Structure formats: C-alpha cells, structure tokens
Coordinates of C-alpha atoms in Angstrom, one line a residue:
M1 CA 14.8 5.9 41.7
S2 CA 13.2 9.5 41.4
Y3 CA 9.8 9.5 43.1
S4 CA 8.9 13.2 42.1
K5 CA 6.7 12.2 39.3
A6 CA 4.4 10.8 41.5
C7 CA 3.7 14.0 43.4
C8 CA 3.5 15.9 40.2
S9 CA 0.0 17.0 39.7
L10 CA -2.2 14.6 37.7
P11 CA -4.4 15.5 34.7
P12 CA -7.8 15.3 35.6
V13 CA -9.8 12.2 34.7
V14 CA -12.6 12.4 31.7
S15 CA -15.7 10.9 30.4
D16 CA -15.8 8.6 27.6
Y17 CA -12.7 6.9 28.7
K18 CA -10.8 4.6 26.4
Y19 CA -8.3 2.2 28.2
T20 CA -4.9 2.5 26.9
G21 CA -3.5 -1.0 28.1
E22 CA -4.1 -4.5 27.1
M23 CA -6.0 -8.0 28.4
V24 CA -3.0 -10.9 28.6
K25 CA -3.7 -14.4 30.0
Y26 CA -1.9 -15.7 32.4
E27 CA -2.2 -19.0 33.7
D28 CA -5.6 -18.8 32.8
L29 CA -6.2 -15.5 34.6
S30 CA -7.4 -12.1 32.4
I31 CA -5.5 -9.7 33.7
Y32 CA -5.8 -5.8 32.6
S33 CA -2.0 -4.7 32.3
V34 CA -1.1 -1.4 31.4
G35 CA 2.6 0.5 32.1
P36 CA 6.2 0.2 31.4
K37 CA 7.2 -3.4 31.1
D38 CA 10.4 -2.9 32.7
A39 CA 9.3 -1.2 35.2
K40 CA 10.4 -2.6 39.0
K41 CA 7.1 -1.2 40.7
A42 CA 4.1 -2.2 40.4
V43 CA -0.2 -1.8 41.9
L44 CA -2.4 -4.2 42.1
V45 CA -6.3 -3.2 41.4
F46 CA -9.0 -4.7 42.3
Y47 CA -12.3 -3.5 40.6
D48 CA -15.5 -2.6 42.0
I49 CA -18.2 -5.7 42.0
F50 CA -19.5 -4.9 38.5
G51 CA -16.5 -5.6 37.2
Y52 CA -14.2 -3.8 34.1
H53 CA -15.7 0.0 33.3
P54 CA -13.9 3.0 31.9
N55 CA -13.5 4.5 35.1
A56 CA -11.6 2.1 36.7
Y57 CA -9.6 1.6 33.4
Q58 CA -8.7 5.1 33.5
F59 CA -7.5 5.1 37.5
C60 CA -5.2 2.3 36.5
D61 CA -3.6 4.3 33.6
I62 CA -3.3 7.5 35.1
L63 CA -1.1 5.7 37.7
A64 CA 0.7 4.0 35.0
K65 CA 1.3 6.8 32.4
H66 CA 2.5 9.4 35.0
C67 CA 4.3 7.6 37.8
G68 CA 5.7 4.9 35.8
W69 CA 4.5 2.0 37.6
R70 CA 3.4 -1.3 35.9
V71 CA -0.5 -1.8 36.9
I72 CA -2.7 -4.8 36.5
M73 CA -6.3 -5.2 37.3
P74 CA -6.9 -8.9 37.3
D75 CA -10.4 -10.6 36.4
F76 CA -10.9 -11.8 39.9
L77 CA -14.5 -12.4 39.4
H78 CA -13.9 -14.3 36.1
G79 CA -16.8 -12.5 34.4
D80 CA -19.4 -12.9 37.2
Y81 CA -20.2 -9.5 38.0
A82 CA -22.7 -7.9 39.6
T83 CA -26.3 -6.7 38.1
M84 CA -28.5 -4.1 39.3
E85 CA -31.1 -6.9 40.0
L86 CA -28.5 -8.9 42.7
L87 CA -27.8 -5.2 44.1
A88 CA -31.1 -4.7 44.9
D89 CA -31.4 -7.8 47.1
T90 CA -29.0 -7.6 50.0
P91 CA -29.1 -10.8 51.3
K92 CA -28.8 -12.5 47.9
L93 CA -25.6 -10.1 47.1
L94 CA -23.5 -11.0 50.1
E95 CA -24.2 -14.3 49.6
W96 CA -23.1 -14.0 46.3
I97 CA -20.0 -12.2 47.7
G98 CA -19.7 -15.1 50.0
K99 CA -19.1 -17.2 47.3
V100 CA -16.8 -15.0 44.9
G101 CA -15.2 -12.3 46.5
T102 CA -13.7 -13.6 50.0
V103 CA -10.0 -13.5 50.5
E104 CA -9.8 -17.3 50.6
V105 CA -11.6 -17.5 47.2
V106 CA -9.3 -14.8 45.3
T107 CA -6.1 -15.8 46.8
P108 CA -5.3 -18.2 44.0
D109 CA -5.4 -15.3 41.7
V110 CA -3.7 -12.8 43.6
E111 CA -0.6 -15.8 43.5
R112 CA -1.0 -15.7 40.1
S113 CA -0.7 -11.9 39.7
V114 CA 2.2 -11.8 41.8
R115 CA 4.0 -14.5 40.0
Y116 CA 3.0 -12.7 36.9
L117 CA 4.6 -9.4 38.1
K118 CA 7.3 -11.1 39.6
E119 CA 8.5 -12.9 35.8
A120 CA 8.3 -9.2 34.2
G121 CA 11.0 -8.1 37.1
V122 CA 8.9 -6.2 39.5
D123 CA 10.3 -6.4 43.4
A124 CA 7.5 -4.5 45.1
A125 CA 3.7 -3.7 44.3
T126 CA 1.0 -2.1 46.1
L127 CA -2.7 -2.5 46.3
V128 CA -5.8 -0.3 45.5
G129 CA -9.5 -1.9 46.7
F130 CA -12.4 -0.4 44.7
C131 CA -15.6 -1.5 47.2
W132 CA -15.3 -5.4 47.9
G133 CA -11.4 -5.3 47.1
A134 CA -10.6 -2.8 49.4
K135 CA -11.2 -5.2 52.5
I136 CA -9.6 -7.9 50.3
A137 CA -6.6 -5.3 50.0
V138 CA -5.9 -5.1 53.8
Q139 CA -6.4 -8.5 54.1
L140 CA -3.4 -9.3 52.2
T141 CA -1.2 -7.0 53.8
S142 CA -1.4 -9.0 56.6
T143 CA 0.0 -12.3 54.8
M144 CA 1.6 -11.3 51.7
F145 CA 4.5 -8.9 52.0
F146 CA 5.3 -8.5 48.5
F147 CA 2.4 -5.7 48.6
V148 CA 3.7 -2.7 50.4
G149 CA 1.0 -0.2 50.9
A150 CA -2.8 -0.5 49.7
S151 CA -5.2 2.4 49.0
L152 CA -9.1 2.0 50.2
V153 CA -11.3 3.7 47.7
H154 CA -14.8 3.8 48.8
P155 CA -14.3 0.7 51.3
S156 CA -16.8 -1.9 51.9
F157 CA -17.2 -4.2 54.4
V158 CA -14.9 -2.2 56.8
D159 CA -13.9 -3.9 59.6
V160 CA -11.9 -2.9 62.6
K161 CA -10.0 -6.4 63.0
D162 CA -9.1 -6.1 59.5
A163 CA -7.0 -3.2 60.7
E164 CA -5.4 -5.0 63.6
K165 CA -3.8 -7.4 61.0
A166 CA -2.5 -4.9 58.5
G167 CA 0.9 -5.5 57.1
A168 CA 1.3 -2.5 55.5
P169 CA 0.7 1.4 55.5
I170 CA -3.3 2.3 54.3
L171 CA -4.9 5.0 52.8
A172 CA -8.1 5.0 53.7
L173 CA -10.2 7.1 51.3
P174 CA -14.1 6.4 52.4
S175 CA -17.1 8.8 51.0
N176 CA -20.2 9.7 52.6
D177 CA -21.6 6.5 52.3
E178 CA -19.2 4.4 54.0
P179 CA -19.2 4.4 58.2
D180 CA -16.5 6.5 60.4
M181 CA -13.4 5.2 60.4
T182 CA -12.0 7.0 63.1
E183 CA -11.7 3.5 65.2
Y184 CA -10.1 1.9 62.3
M185 CA -7.0 4.8 61.9
Q186 CA -6.2 4.6 65.6
V187 CA -5.7 0.8 65.2
L188 CA -3.5 1.3 62.5
A189 CA -2.3 4.4 64.3
K190 CA -0.8 1.9 66.7
K191 CA 1.2 0.0 64.1
P192 CA 5.4 0.3 63.1
F193 CA 4.2 1.9 60.1
G194 CA 1.1 4.1 61.8
S195 CA 3.0 7.5 60.8
Q196 CA 2.5 6.4 57.3
C197 CA -1.4 5.7 57.2
K198 CA -3.8 8.3 56.1
H199 CA -7.4 9.0 56.0
V200 CA -9.2 11.3 53.9
R201 CA -13.1 11.3 54.0
F202 CA -15.3 12.4 50.7
D203 CA -18.1 13.8 52.5
D204 CA -19.7 15.0 49.3
M205 CA -19.5 12.1 47.4
G206 CA -21.4 9.0 47.1
H207 CA -20.1 5.1 47.0
G208 CA -18.3 4.5 43.9
F209 CA -17.5 7.5 42.8
C210 CA -13.9 6.4 41.6
A211 CA -15.7 3.3 39.9
A212 CA -18.8 2.1 38.0
R213 CA -20.9 4.3 40.0
G214 CA -19.0 7.7 39.3
D215 CA -19.9 10.3 36.5
Y216 CA -17.4 11.8 35.0
T217 CA -19.6 14.1 33.1
D218 CA -20.2 15.9 36.5
K219 CA -17.4 18.2 37.1
L220 CA -17.4 17.9 41.1
N221 CA -17.3 14.0 40.5
A222 CA -14.5 14.6 38.4
Q223 CA -12.4 16.5 40.5
R224 CA -13.0 14.3 43.2
A225 CA -11.6 11.0 41.3
T226 CA -8.7 13.1 40.3
E227 CA -7.7 14.3 43.7
A228 CA -8.2 10.6 45.0
I229 CA -5.7 9.0 42.3
Q230 CA -3.6 12.2 43.4
L231 CA -3.8 10.8 47.0
T232 CA -2.9 7.3 45.8
A233 CA -0.1 8.1 43.7
N234 CA 1.4 10.5 46.4
F235 CA 0.8 7.7 49.0
F236 CA 2.3 4.7 46.7
S237 CA 5.4 6.7 46.1
E238 CA 6.3 7.1 49.7
C239 CA 5.4 3.4 50.0
F240 CA 8.1 2.5 47.2
K241 CA 10.2 4.9 48.7
I242 CA 10.4 3.4 52.4
K243 CA 10.6 0.0 50.7
D244 CA 13.7 0.5 48.7
S245 CA 15.4 2.8 51.4
S246 CA 15.0 -0.2 53.6
L247 CA 17.3 -2.6 51.3

C-alpha cells in the first residue's frame, strides 16, 4: 500500500463549499460518508458542538479524495446542536454537553460506526475531534484499539488525565484560545508511541478555525485550516503505515 498521497500538497480550502459525500442511515444513526467504498482505512470525525457545517464537510472530503480513505462523520448529537444563546450561558452549555456529549453517552453510536466501517471492509481507523470531540477521541483510544491515532483540532476540555490513558498516537492542533499543552504532550511522550505524537500550535487562530467558527473567506484562516488538514493527513498516513507494518 502506498502512503505518498497523504504526504503530497493538499488543495487549499474554499468558502461557499458544497459537500461531495452522502448521508446514510445505519442502525438509526445518521452518518455522513465520503470516499472509496472499498477503502481499507477510514477516518471517523467528531464535528463541533454546532453540528454539520460546510467547513467540517470540507475537512472530510479533502481527506477522502486526496488520501483515499473512507471518511465518516456520524450525527452523534442527533440534531441537538448548540445555539449561540446556549453558548452565551456557560453553566447551561456545560450542563448540555454533560447530557449529550460525554464518552459514555456517545460510545454506543461510536460502536455502531465501527460496525458500519468493518462491514464495509475497513480494518483500521483514525479519529478527528473538533472542539468537544477532541476529548472524546483521546478517551476512545484507551478502550477501542480499532482506532490507531487521533487528531485533536482546537480541542476543548483539555485534561492531562486523558493523555495518561491514551492508547494511540495523538496529534494536537490547539489554537490561541486553548491552554498550553506542553504538560499534556510530555505525558504522551512517555508512552510506547510517544515519538509518534506531534504538537503544532496555531497561535494566530482562534478556537473553531477549522470548523463552524472558521471564516474561509479570510485568506489567513483558509491557509491555516489547509495546514491543519495537511498535518492531519500526514499524521494519519504514518499511523496507518505503522499499523500495517506491525501485522
């Protein structure tokens, strides 16, 4: 298997994007799916708290088209997305996330998603987590070894305890709104896969620059989002390469 595709120069993101994949139903779970149906490798994406957005679709579509992976983005929040009003009330926002967005709540849907991929012939997958999904992604690597790596894109709820339990290589891509992740990465560095973990901070970008809060009509935002996708593609390529070499 060739991994050169993921390391080539990916195209820049664009504004006013129209997704190229399809929505499917699997065991009552809605899933956005894009990429080769015979792909052996896949990426599972957690959108941010605002749900499906053109920027998140574009992230998925670029990985699928230029890396040859199946990319899925399940509707883990089942249409119950955050509103700007909710965002303005921190206590209510945290209460809402505690009800709909913890690893315990979403794990059944993750398991459904894994079954969907395995039935399609996928033998390994990686995770992309935007915002709240980044925390979930790290936590899943500690218990679900089908996932061989995770990219944390402007992660929320960063907790060193999650790093301590991580079970696969991690790529951390925080913005200037996220806390310093040096200690987090130091913990990961002590893992058997520590040398594979990477950390790139986007100090000129705010939280959400790759997802619903991103403005791709802004040249710098579009450039940084493209860089984040490129870093993720290269990182996942290595994760899959190492996975296959261990077989």
